[in-house]
XYZ file of C-alpha atoms in Angstrom:
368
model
C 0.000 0.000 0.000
C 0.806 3.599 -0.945
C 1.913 6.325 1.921
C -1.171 8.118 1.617
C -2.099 10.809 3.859
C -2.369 14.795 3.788
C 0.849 15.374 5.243
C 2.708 13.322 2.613
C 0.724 12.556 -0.170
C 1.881 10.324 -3.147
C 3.118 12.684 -6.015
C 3.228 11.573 -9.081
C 4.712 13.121 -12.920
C 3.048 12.345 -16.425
C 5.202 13.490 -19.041
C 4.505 14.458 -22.638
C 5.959 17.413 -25.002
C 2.687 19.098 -25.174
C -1.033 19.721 -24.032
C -1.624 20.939 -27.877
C -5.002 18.996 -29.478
C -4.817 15.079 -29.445
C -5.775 11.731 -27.794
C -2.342 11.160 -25.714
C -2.854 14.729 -24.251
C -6.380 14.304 -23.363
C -5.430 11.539 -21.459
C -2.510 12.465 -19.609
C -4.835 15.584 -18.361
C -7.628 12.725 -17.622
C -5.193 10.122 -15.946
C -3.522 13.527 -13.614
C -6.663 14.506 -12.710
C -8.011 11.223 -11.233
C -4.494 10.622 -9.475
C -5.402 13.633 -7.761
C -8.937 12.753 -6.651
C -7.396 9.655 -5.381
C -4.954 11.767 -3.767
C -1.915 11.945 -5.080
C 0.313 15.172 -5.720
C -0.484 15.063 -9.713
C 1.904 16.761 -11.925
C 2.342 17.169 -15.592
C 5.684 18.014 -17.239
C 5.386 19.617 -20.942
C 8.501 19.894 -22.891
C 7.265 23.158 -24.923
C 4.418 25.545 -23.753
C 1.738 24.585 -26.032
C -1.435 24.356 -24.385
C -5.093 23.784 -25.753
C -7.217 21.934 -23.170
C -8.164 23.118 -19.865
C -5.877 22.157 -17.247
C -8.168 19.952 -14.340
C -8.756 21.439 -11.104
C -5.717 20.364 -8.482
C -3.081 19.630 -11.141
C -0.139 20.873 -11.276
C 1.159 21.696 -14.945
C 5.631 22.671 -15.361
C 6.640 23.287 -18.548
C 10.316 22.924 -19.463
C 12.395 24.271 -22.606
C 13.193 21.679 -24.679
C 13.960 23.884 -27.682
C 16.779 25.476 -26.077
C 18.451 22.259 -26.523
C 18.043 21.677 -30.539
C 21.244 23.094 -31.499
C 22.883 19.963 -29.687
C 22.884 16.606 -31.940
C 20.213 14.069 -30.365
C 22.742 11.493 -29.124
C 23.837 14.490 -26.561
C 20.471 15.860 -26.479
C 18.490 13.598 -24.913
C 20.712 12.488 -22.027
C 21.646 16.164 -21.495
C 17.800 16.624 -21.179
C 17.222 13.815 -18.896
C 19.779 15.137 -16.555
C 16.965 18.617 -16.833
C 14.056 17.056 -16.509
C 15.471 15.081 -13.369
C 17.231 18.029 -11.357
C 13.958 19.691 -11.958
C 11.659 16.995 -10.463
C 14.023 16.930 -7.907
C 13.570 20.095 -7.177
C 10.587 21.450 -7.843
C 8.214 18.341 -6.893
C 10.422 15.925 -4.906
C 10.805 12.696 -4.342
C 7.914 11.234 -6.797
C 6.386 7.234 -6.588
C 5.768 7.348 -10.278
C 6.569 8.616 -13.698
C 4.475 8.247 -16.956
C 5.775 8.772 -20.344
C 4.361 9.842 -23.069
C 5.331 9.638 -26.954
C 8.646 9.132 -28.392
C 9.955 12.116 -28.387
C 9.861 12.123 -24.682
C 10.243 8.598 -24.516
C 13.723 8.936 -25.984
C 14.193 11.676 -23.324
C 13.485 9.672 -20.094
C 15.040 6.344 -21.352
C 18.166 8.158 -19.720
C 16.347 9.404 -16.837
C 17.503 8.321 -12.824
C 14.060 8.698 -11.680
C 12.694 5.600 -10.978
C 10.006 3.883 -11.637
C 9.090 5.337 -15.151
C 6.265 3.776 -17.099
C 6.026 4.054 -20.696
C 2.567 4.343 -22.066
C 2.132 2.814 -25.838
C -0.246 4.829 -27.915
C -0.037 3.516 -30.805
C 0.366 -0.044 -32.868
C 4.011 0.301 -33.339
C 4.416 -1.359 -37.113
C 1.355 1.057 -38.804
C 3.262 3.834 -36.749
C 6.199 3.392 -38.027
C 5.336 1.609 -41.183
C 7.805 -1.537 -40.063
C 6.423 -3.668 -42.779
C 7.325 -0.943 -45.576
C 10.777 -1.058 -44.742
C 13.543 -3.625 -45.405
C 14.798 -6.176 -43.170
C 17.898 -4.257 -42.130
C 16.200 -1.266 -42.240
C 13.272 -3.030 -39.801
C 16.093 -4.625 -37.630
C 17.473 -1.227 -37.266
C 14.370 0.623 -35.846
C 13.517 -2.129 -33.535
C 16.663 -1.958 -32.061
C 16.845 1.812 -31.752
C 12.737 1.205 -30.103
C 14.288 -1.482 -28.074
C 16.607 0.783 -26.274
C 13.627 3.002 -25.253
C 10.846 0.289 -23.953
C 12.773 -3.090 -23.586
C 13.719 -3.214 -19.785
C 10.781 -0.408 -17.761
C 7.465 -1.010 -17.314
C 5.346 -0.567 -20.360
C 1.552 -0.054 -20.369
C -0.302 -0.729 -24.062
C -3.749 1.191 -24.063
C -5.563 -1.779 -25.837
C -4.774 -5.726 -26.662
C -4.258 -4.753 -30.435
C -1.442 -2.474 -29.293
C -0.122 -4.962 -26.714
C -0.435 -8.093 -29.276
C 1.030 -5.732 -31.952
C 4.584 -4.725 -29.537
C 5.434 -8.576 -28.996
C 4.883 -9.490 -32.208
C 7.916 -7.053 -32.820
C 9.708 -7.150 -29.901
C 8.910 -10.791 -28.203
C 8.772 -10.840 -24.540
C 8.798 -7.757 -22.078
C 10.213 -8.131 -18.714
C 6.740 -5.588 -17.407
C 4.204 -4.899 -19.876
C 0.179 -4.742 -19.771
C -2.349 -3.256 -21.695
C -4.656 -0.970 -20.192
C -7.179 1.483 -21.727
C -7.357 4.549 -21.470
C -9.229 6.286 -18.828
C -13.028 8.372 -19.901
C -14.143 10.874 -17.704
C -17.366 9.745 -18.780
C -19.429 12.349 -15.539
C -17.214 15.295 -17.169
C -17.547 14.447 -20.487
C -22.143 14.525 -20.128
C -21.288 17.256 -18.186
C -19.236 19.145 -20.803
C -21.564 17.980 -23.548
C -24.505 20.182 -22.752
C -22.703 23.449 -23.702
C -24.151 25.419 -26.573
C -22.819 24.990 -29.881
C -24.667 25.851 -33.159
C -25.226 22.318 -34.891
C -28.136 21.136 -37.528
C -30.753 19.326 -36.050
C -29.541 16.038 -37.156
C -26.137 14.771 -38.541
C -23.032 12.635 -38.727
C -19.656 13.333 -36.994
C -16.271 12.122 -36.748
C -13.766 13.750 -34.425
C -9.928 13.284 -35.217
C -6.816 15.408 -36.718
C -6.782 15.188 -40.693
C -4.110 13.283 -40.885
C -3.357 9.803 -43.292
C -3.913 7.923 -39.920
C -7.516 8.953 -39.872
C -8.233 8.163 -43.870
C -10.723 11.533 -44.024
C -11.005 10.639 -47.938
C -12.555 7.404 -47.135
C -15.113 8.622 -45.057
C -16.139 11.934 -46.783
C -15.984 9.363 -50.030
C -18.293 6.613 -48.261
C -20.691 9.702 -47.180
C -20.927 10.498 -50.815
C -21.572 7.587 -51.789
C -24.417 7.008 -49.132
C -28.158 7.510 -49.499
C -27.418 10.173 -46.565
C -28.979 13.962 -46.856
C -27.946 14.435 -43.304
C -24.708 16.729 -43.006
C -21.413 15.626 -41.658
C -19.829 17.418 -39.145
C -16.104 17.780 -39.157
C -13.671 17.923 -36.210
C -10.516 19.117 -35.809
C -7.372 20.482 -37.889
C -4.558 19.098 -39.542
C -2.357 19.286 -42.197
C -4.639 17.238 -44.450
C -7.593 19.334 -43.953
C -7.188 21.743 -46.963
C -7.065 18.616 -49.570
C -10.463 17.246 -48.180
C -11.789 20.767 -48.218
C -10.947 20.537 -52.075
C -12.445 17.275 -52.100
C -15.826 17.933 -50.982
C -15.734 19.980 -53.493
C -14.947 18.153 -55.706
C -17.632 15.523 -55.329
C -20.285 18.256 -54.807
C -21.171 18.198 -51.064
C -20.058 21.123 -49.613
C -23.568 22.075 -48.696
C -23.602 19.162 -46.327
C -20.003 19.025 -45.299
C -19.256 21.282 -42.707
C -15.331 21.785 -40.664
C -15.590 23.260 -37.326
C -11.533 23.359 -37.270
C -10.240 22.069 -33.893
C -12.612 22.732 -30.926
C -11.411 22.028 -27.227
C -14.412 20.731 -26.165
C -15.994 18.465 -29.043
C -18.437 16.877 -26.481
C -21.567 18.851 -27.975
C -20.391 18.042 -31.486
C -20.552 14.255 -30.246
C -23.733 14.697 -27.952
C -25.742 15.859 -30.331
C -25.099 13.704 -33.246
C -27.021 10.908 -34.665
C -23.899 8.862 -35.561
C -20.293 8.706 -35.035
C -17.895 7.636 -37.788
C -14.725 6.596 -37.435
C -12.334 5.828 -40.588
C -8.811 5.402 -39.442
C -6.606 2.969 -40.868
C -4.816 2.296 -37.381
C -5.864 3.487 -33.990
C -4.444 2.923 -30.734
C -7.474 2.653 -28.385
C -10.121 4.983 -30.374
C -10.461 7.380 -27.677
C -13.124 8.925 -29.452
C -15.157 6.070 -29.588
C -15.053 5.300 -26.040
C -16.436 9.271 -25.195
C -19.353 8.550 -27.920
C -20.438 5.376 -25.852
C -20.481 7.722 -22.830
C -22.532 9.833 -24.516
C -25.043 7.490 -25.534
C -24.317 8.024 -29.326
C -23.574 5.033 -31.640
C -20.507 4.418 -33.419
C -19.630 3.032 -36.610
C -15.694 2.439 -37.221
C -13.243 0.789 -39.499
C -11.811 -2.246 -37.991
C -8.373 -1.638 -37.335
C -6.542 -4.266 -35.599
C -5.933 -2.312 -32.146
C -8.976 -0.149 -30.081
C -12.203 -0.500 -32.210
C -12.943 -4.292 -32.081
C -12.094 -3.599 -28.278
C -14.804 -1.189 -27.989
C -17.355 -2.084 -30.435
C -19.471 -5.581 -31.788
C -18.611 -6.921 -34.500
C -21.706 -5.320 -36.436
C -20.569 -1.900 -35.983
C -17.444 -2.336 -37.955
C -16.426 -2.405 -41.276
C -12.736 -3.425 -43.015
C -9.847 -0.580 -43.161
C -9.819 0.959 -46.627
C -13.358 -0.981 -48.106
C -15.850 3.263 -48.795
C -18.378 0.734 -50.207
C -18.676 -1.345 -46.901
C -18.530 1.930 -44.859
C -21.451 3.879 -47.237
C -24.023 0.498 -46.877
C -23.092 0.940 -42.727
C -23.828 4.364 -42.507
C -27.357 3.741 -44.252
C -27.718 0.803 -42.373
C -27.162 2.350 -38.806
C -29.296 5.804 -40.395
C -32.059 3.076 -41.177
C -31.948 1.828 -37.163
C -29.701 3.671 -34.882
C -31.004 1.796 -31.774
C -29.878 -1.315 -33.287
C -25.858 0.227 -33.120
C -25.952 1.594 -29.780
C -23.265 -0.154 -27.669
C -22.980 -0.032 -23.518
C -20.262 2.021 -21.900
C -18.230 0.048 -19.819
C -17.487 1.234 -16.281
C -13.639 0.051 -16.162
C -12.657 2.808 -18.141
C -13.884 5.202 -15.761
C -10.250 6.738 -14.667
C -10.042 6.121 -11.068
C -10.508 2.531 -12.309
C -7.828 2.967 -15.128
C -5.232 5.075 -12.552
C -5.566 2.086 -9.822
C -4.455 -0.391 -12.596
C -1.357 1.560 -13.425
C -0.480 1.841 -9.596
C -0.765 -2.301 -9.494
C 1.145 -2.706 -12.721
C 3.868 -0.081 -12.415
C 4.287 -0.461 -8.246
C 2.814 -4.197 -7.806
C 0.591 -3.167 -5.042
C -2.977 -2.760 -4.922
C -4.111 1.008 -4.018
C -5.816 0.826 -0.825
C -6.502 4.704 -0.280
């Protein structure tokens, strides 16, 4: 068991190199915060100042300079960095009981870090990250090696099976590893659902960056193609999103197309919407899909091989890449949405997901 009182409280540190719009920040704001209600000292250490979610009540956000150390090459960089990030923990927060990382970049920071213990968190399925099967042998060897360095001997946490399955089909066995999803606020996110945003009536929505992960063609293509006058909401930015703009264009929709560019709170976007689509080619966990379900809103998603099937039945989903398959869903779930609504499950509350990493990472069971 923990220490765990309000003279010394448990503190613990989730890294990452920004709180700018994505999944991995949402939930190292998500995990920090319920840490903290379970009471913990949470902190969160960004690497650049970049901030575009609202930071939870009780935790603690640092930010550290990372830029100031470009100039050096990497293979100084990132221990020199470490050696930072450490002296400041020291100093600033203390002696901590746990460290999360998140994303490479910092990843290949904290590999060199003292602190102990440190907990990777995989995001991602590894090979469609990196494209490991679009490379050649040597060249695969190579990377897996240089990932090796980074993950092979600390505690890892997957946020889904697919992820998990996909990291030892690269990397065989892992001295600590687990796979855990990631925590929904599912109380804040009704509660942050019923602001005011100007919406049709009724509509379709999918909620991601434009970016070749999330296949936006596909799904504006499959809407197209779909017996669907409702309009289709699009959320977020990206550096893909002035191509689809073209392409809605292009196929004549732009009267039912509409781009909301990135919005901090996409809850009412979600809330609000008949359906959710979700198009990716690879996913992590589909965080997304796992605030819809909290909502009460059904989703519809492309089968990747990590996070959907997790998530979803198997009637909900349709194969990566295959508009046709996704344009006869859509109609299909239009024609009987009750029929695609899927239950919310309670273990992804986060003071449910936070307790897991405190058993994995620490081998005890939280008794606060």
């Amino acid at each position: 068991m923990l220490p765990h009182s309000s003279l010394t409280s448990p503190k613990i540190v989730l890294a990452i190199f920004t709180l700018q719009g994505g999944g991995a920040e949402r939930f190292v704001l998500t995990l920090a915060e319920a840490f903290f209600k379970l009471g913990f000292d949470a902190h969160v250490i960004c690497f650049k100042n970049q901030v575009h979610y609202p930071i939870p009540q009780g935790v603690q956000v640092h930010f550290l300079n990372y830029q100031a150390y470009r100039w050096l090459p990497k293979t100084w960089r990132n221990p020199i960095f470490a050696r930072v990030f450490d002296r400041y923990v020291q100093q600033q927060i203390g002696k901590v009981d746990m460290v999360i990382s998140n994303l490479l970049p910092v990843d290949q920071v904290l590999r060199y870090s003292q602190l102990e213990p440190i907990c990777f968190v995989i995001h991602n399925t590894i090979s469609k990250e990196y494209g490991l099967s679009e490379q050649s042998p040597a060249q695969q060897k190579n990377l897996i090696e240089q990932l090796r360095l980074v993950y092979g001997q600390r505690p890892c946490v997957c946020v889904s099976q697919g992820v998990l399955d996909d990291f030892l089909q690269f990397f065989g066995q892992h001295p600590q590893i687990t796979a855990i999803h990631n925590p929904i606020d599912a109380v804040s996110i009704q509660q942050q659902s019923l602001e005011q945003v100007d919406v049709p009536a009724d509509y379709l929505v999918h909620v991601g960056k434009f970016k070749a992960a999330k296949a936006h063609e596909m799904l504006i293509r499959a809407y197209a193609q779909s017996q669907q006058a409702l309009p289709l909401i699009l959320v977020g930015d990206g550096g893909l999103k002035a191509d689809m703009v073209g392409l809605v264009e292009q196929l004549g929709i732009s009267d039912r197309v509409i781009f909301t560019g990135f919005q901090a709170n996409p809850y009412p976007y979600i809330r609000q919407a008949r359906l959710m689509l979700l198009s990716s080619v690879f996913e992590g966990f589909g965080i997304v899909i796992a605030e819809a379900l909290a909502l009460g809103v059904p989703v519809i998603s492309t089968d990747c091989e990590a996070g959907p099937r997790e998530l979803l039945p198997a009637a909900n989903l349709v194969p990566v890449g295959d508009t046709a398959a996704l344009a006869t869903k859509i109609d299909q779930a239009i024609a009987d949405t009750d029929a695609f609504r899927s239950p919310f499950d309670p273990k992804l509350l986060p003071d449910q997901v936070a307790k897991q990493y405190i058993e994995h990472v620490l081998g005890t069971e939280f008794k606060g």
